């Protein structure tokens, strides 16, 4: 659950996304999961109906570990690796690209 302070910081920007359909690369990472939970909370509190298509290399595993994200029907998962070709449906109003190469050594 998101704290009231965290929610207050993010709720106003989310209002302009009412009815949006977002493609989210990187939604399964640490920051991405926080963003998804914030969007879910904004949907719950304000009925914004923001839909998110989350790209994941392993959607089944992510869904099992994060069942709470999928109990409202606004988020869905697509198996994809952004380093290759991805076939997607049209109709996205926004794209969030928060993905990175998780295998890369950054030290």
Coordinates of N, CA and C in Angstrom, one line a residue:
X1 N 0.8 -1.2 0.0 CA 0.0 0.0 0.0 C 0.9 1.2 0.0
X2 N 0.5 2.2 -0.7 CA 1.2 3.5 -0.8 C 0.8 4.4 0.4
X3 N 1.8 5.1 0.9 CA 1.5 6.0 2.0 C 0.8 7.2 1.5
X4 N 0.1 7.9 2.4 CA -0.6 9.1 2.0 C 0.3 10.2 1.5
X5 N 1.5 10.3 2.0 CA 2.4 11.3 1.5 C 2.9 11.0 0.1
X6 N 3.2 9.7 -0.2 CA 3.5 9.3 -1.6 C 2.4 9.5 -2.5
X7 N 1.2 9.2 -2.1 CA 0.0 9.3 -2.9 C -0.2 10.8 -3.2
X8 N -0.1 11.7 -2.3 CA -0.4 13.1 -2.5 C 0.6 13.7 -3.6
X9 N 1.8 13.2 -3.6 CA 2.8 13.7 -4.6 C 2.4 13.2 -6.0
X10 N 1.9 12.0 -6.1 CA 1.6 11.5 -7.5 C 0.2 11.7 -8.0
X11 N -0.7 12.1 -7.2 CA -2.1 12.0 -7.7 C -2.5 13.1 -8.7
X12 N -2.0 14.3 -8.6 CA -2.3 15.3 -9.6 C -1.8 15.0 -11.0
X13 N -0.5 14.6 -11.1 CA -0.1 14.2 -12.5 C -1.0 13.0 -13.1
X14 N -1.5 12.1 -12.2 CA -2.3 11.0 -12.7 C -3.6 11.4 -13.2
X15 N -4.2 12.5 -12.7 CA -5.5 12.9 -13.1 C -5.5 13.2 -14.7
X16 N -4.4 13.7 -15.2 CA -4.4 14.0 -16.6 C -4.4 12.7 -17.5
X17 N -4.1 11.6 -16.8 CA -4.1 10.3 -17.5 C -5.4 9.5 -17.5
X18 N -6.4 10.2 -17.0 CA -7.8 9.5 -16.9 C -8.1 8.9 -18.3
X19 N -8.4 7.6 -18.3 CA -8.8 7.0 -19.5 C -7.7 6.6 -20.4
X20 N -6.4 6.8 -20.0 CA -5.3 6.5 -20.8 C -5.1 5.0 -21.0
X21 N -4.4 4.6 -22.0 CA -3.9 3.2 -22.2 C -2.4 3.3 -22.4
X22 N -1.7 2.8 -21.4 CA -0.2 3.0 -21.3 C 0.5 1.7 -21.6
X23 N 1.5 1.8 -22.5 CA 2.5 0.7 -22.7 C 3.6 1.0 -21.8
X24 N 4.0 0.0 -20.9 CA 5.0 0.2 -19.9 C 6.1 -0.8 -20.0
X25 N 7.3 -0.4 -20.5 CA 8.5 -1.2 -20.5 C 9.2 -0.9 -19.2
X26 N 9.5 -1.9 -18.4 CA 10.2 -1.7 -17.2 C 9.3 -1.7 -16.0
X27 N 8.1 -2.0 -16.2 CA 7.1 -2.1 -15.1 C 7.3 -3.1 -14.1
X28 N 8.2 -4.1 -14.4 CA 8.4 -5.2 -13.4 C 9.6 -4.9 -12.5
X29 N 10.3 -3.8 -12.8 CA 11.5 -3.5 -12.0 C 11.1 -2.8 -10.7
X30 N 12.0 -2.4 -9.9 CA 11.8 -1.8 -8.6 C 11.0 -0.5 -8.7
X31 N 11.4 0.4 -9.5 CA 10.7 1.7 -9.7 C 9.4 1.4 -10.4
X32 N 9.4 0.6 -11.4 CA 8.2 0.3 -12.2 C 7.1 -0.3 -11.3
X33 N 7.4 -1.1 -10.4 CA 6.4 -1.7 -9.5 C 5.8 -0.6 -8.6
X34 N 6.6 0.4 -8.2 CA 6.0 1.5 -7.4 C 5.1 2.3 -8.3
X35 N 5.5 2.6 -9.5 CA 4.6 3.3 -10.4 C 3.3 2.6 -10.7
X36 N 3.3 1.3 -10.9 CA 2.1 0.5 -11.1 C 1.2 0.6 -9.8
X37 N 1.8 0.5 -8.7 CA 1.0 0.6 -7.5 C 0.4 2.0 -7.3
X38 N 1.1 3.0 -7.7 CA 0.6 4.3 -7.6 C -0.6 4.5 -8.5
X39 N -0.4 4.0 -9.8 CA -1.5 4.1 -10.7 C -2.7 3.3 -10.3
X40 N -2.5 2.1 -9.7 CA -3.6 1.3 -9.2 C -4.4 2.1 -8.1
X41 N -3.6 2.7 -7.2 CA -4.2 3.4 -6.1 C -5.0 4.6 -6.6
X42 N -4.5 5.3 -7.6 CA -5.2 6.5 -8.2 C -6.5 6.0 -8.9
X43 N -6.4 4.8 -9.6 CA -7.6 4.3 -10.2 C -8.6 4.0 -9.1
X44 N -8.2 3.4 -8.0 CA -9.1 3.0 -7.0 C -9.8 4.2 -6.3
X45 N -9.0 5.2 -6.0 CA -9.5 6.3 -5.3 C -10.3 7.3 -6.1
X46 N -10.0 7.4 -7.4 CA -10.6 8.4 -8.3 C -11.2 7.9 -9.5
X47 N -11.3 6.6 -9.7 CA -11.9 6.0 -10.9 C -11.3 6.5 -12.2
X48 N -10.0 6.6 -12.3 CA -9.4 7.2 -13.5 C -9.4 6.3 -14.7
X49 N -9.5 5.0 -14.4 CA -9.6 4.0 -15.5 C -8.3 4.0 -16.4
X50 N -7.2 4.1 -15.8 CA -5.9 4.1 -16.5 C -5.6 2.6 -16.7
X51 N -5.5 2.2 -18.0 CA -5.1 0.8 -18.3 C -3.6 0.8 -18.6
X52 N -3.0 -0.3 -18.2 CA -1.5 -0.4 -18.4 C -1.2 -1.8 -19.0
X53 N -0.5 -1.8 -20.1 CA 0.0 -3.1 -20.7 C 1.5 -3.1 -20.3
X54 N 1.9 -4.1 -19.5 CA 3.2 -4.2 -19.0 C 4.0 -5.2 -19.8
X55 N 5.2 -4.8 -20.3 CA 6.0 -5.8 -21.0 C 6.9 -6.5 -20.0
X56 N 7.1 -7.8 -20.2 CA 7.9 -8.5 -19.2 C 8.5 -9.7 -20.0
X57 N 9.8 -10.0 -19.6 CA 10.4 -11.2 -20.2 C 9.8 -12.5 -19.6
X58 N 9.3 -12.3 -18.4 CA 8.7 -13.5 -17.7 C 7.3 -13.1 -17.0
X59 N 6.3 -12.9 -17.8 CA 5.0 -12.4 -17.3 C 4.4 -13.3 -16.2
X60 N 4.5 -14.6 -16.5 CA 3.9 -15.6 -15.5 C 4.5 -15.4 -14.1
X61 N 5.8 -15.4 -14.1 CA 6.5 -15.2 -12.8 C 6.1 -13.9 -12.1
X62 N 6.1 -12.8 -12.9 CA 5.8 -11.5 -12.3 C 4.3 -11.5 -11.8
X63 N 3.4 -12.1 -12.5 CA 2.0 -12.1 -12.1 C 1.8 -13.0 -10.8
X64 N 2.6 -14.1 -10.7 CA 2.5 -14.9 -9.5 C 3.0 -14.1 -8.2
X65 N 4.1 -13.4 -8.4 CA 4.7 -12.6 -7.3 C 3.9 -11.4 -6.9
X66 N 3.1 -10.9 -7.9 CA 2.4 -9.6 -7.7 C 0.9 -9.7 -8.0
X67 N 0.3 -10.7 -7.4 CA -1.1 -10.9 -7.7 C -2.0 -9.7 -7.4
X68 N -1.6 -8.9 -6.4 CA -2.4 -7.7 -6.0 C -2.5 -6.7 -7.1
X69 N -1.5 -6.7 -8.0 CA -1.6 -5.7 -9.1 C -2.6 -6.1 -10.2
X70 N -3.1 -7.3 -10.2 CA -4.0 -7.8 -11.2 C -5.4 -8.1 -10.8
X71 N -5.8 -7.6 -9.6 CA -7.1 -7.9 -9.0 C -8.2 -6.9 -9.4
X72 N -7.8 -6.0 -10.3 CA -8.8 -4.9 -10.7 C -9.1 -4.9 -12.2
X73 N -8.3 -5.7 -13.0 CA -8.6 -5.7 -14.4 C -8.1 -4.6 -15.3
X74 N -7.3 -3.7 -14.7 CA -6.8 -2.6 -15.5 C -5.4 -2.8 -16.0
X75 N -4.7 -3.8 -15.5 CA -3.3 -4.1 -15.9 C -3.3 -5.4 -16.6
X76 N -2.4 -5.5 -17.6 CA -2.2 -6.8 -18.3 C -0.8 -6.9 -18.7
X77 N -0.4 -8.1 -18.9 CA 1.0 -8.5 -19.2 C 1.2 -9.0 -20.6
X78 N 2.3 -8.6 -21.2 CA 2.7 -9.2 -22.5 C 4.1 -9.7 -22.4
X79 N 4.3 -10.9 -22.9 CA 5.7 -11.4 -22.9 C 6.5 -10.8 -24.0
X80 N 7.5 -10.1 -23.6 CA 8.4 -9.4 -24.6 C 9.7 -9.1 -24.0
X81 N 10.7 -9.0 -24.9 CA 12.0 -8.6 -24.5 C 12.3 -7.4 -25.4
X82 N 12.5 -6.2 -24.8 CA 12.7 -5.0 -25.6 C 13.9 -4.9 -26.4
X83 N 14.8 -5.9 -26.2 CA 16.0 -5.9 -27.1 C 15.7 -6.5 -28.4
X84 N 14.5 -7.1 -28.6 CA 14.2 -7.7 -29.9 C 12.9 -7.0 -30.5
X85 N 12.4 -7.6 -31.5 CA 11.2 -7.1 -32.2 C 10.0 -7.4 -31.3
X86 N 9.1 -6.5 -31.2 CA 7.9 -6.7 -30.4 C 6.7 -6.3 -31.2
X87 N 5.7 -7.3 -31.3 CA 4.4 -7.0 -32.0 C 3.4 -6.7 -31.0
X88 N 2.9 -5.5 -31.1 CA 1.9 -5.0 -30.2 C 0.6 -4.5 -30.9
X89 N -0.5 -4.4 -30.2 CA -1.7 -3.8 -30.7 C -1.5 -2.3 -30.7
X90 N -2.3 -1.6 -31.5 CA -2.3 -0.2 -31.6 C -3.2 0.4 -30.5
X91 N -3.2 1.7 -30.3 CA -4.2 2.3 -29.4 C -3.6 2.8 -28.1
X92 N -2.3 2.7 -28.0 CA -1.7 3.3 -26.7 C -1.7 4.8 -26.8
X93 N -2.0 5.4 -25.7 CA -2.0 6.9 -25.6 C -0.7 7.4 -25.0
X94 N 0.0 6.5 -24.3 CA 1.3 6.9 -23.6 C 2.2 5.7 -23.6
X95 N 3.5 6.0 -23.5 CA 4.5 5.0 -23.4 C 5.4 5.4 -22.2
X96 N 5.7 4.5 -21.3 CA 6.7 4.7 -20.3 C 7.8 3.7 -20.5
X97 N 9.0 4.2 -20.8 CA 10.1 3.4 -21.0 C 11.1 3.5 -19.8
X98 N 10.9 2.5 -18.9 CA 11.7 2.5 -17.7 C 12.6 1.3 -17.6
X99 N 12.7 0.6 -18.8 CA 13.5 -0.7 -18.8 C 15.0 -0.4 -19.0
X100 N 15.7 -1.4 -18.5 CA 17.1 -1.4 -18.7 C 17.6 -2.8 -18.8
X101 N 18.9 -3.0 -19.1 CA 19.4 -4.3 -19.3 C 19.8 -4.8 -17.9
X102 N 19.0 -5.7 -17.3 CA 19.2 -6.2 -16.0 C 20.4 -7.0 -15.9
X103 N 20.9 -7.5 -17.0 CA 22.1 -8.4 -16.9 C 23.4 -7.6 -17.0
X104 N 23.4 -6.4 -17.3 CA 24.6 -5.6 -17.5 C 25.2 -5.3 -16.1
X105 N 26.5 -5.4 -16.1 CA 27.3 -5.0 -14.9 C 27.6 -3.5 -14.9
X106 N 27.1 -2.7 -14.0 CA 27.2 -1.3 -14.1 C 28.3 -0.8 -13.1
X107 N 29.1 -1.7 -12.5 CA 30.1 -1.3 -11.6 C 31.4 -0.9 -12.3

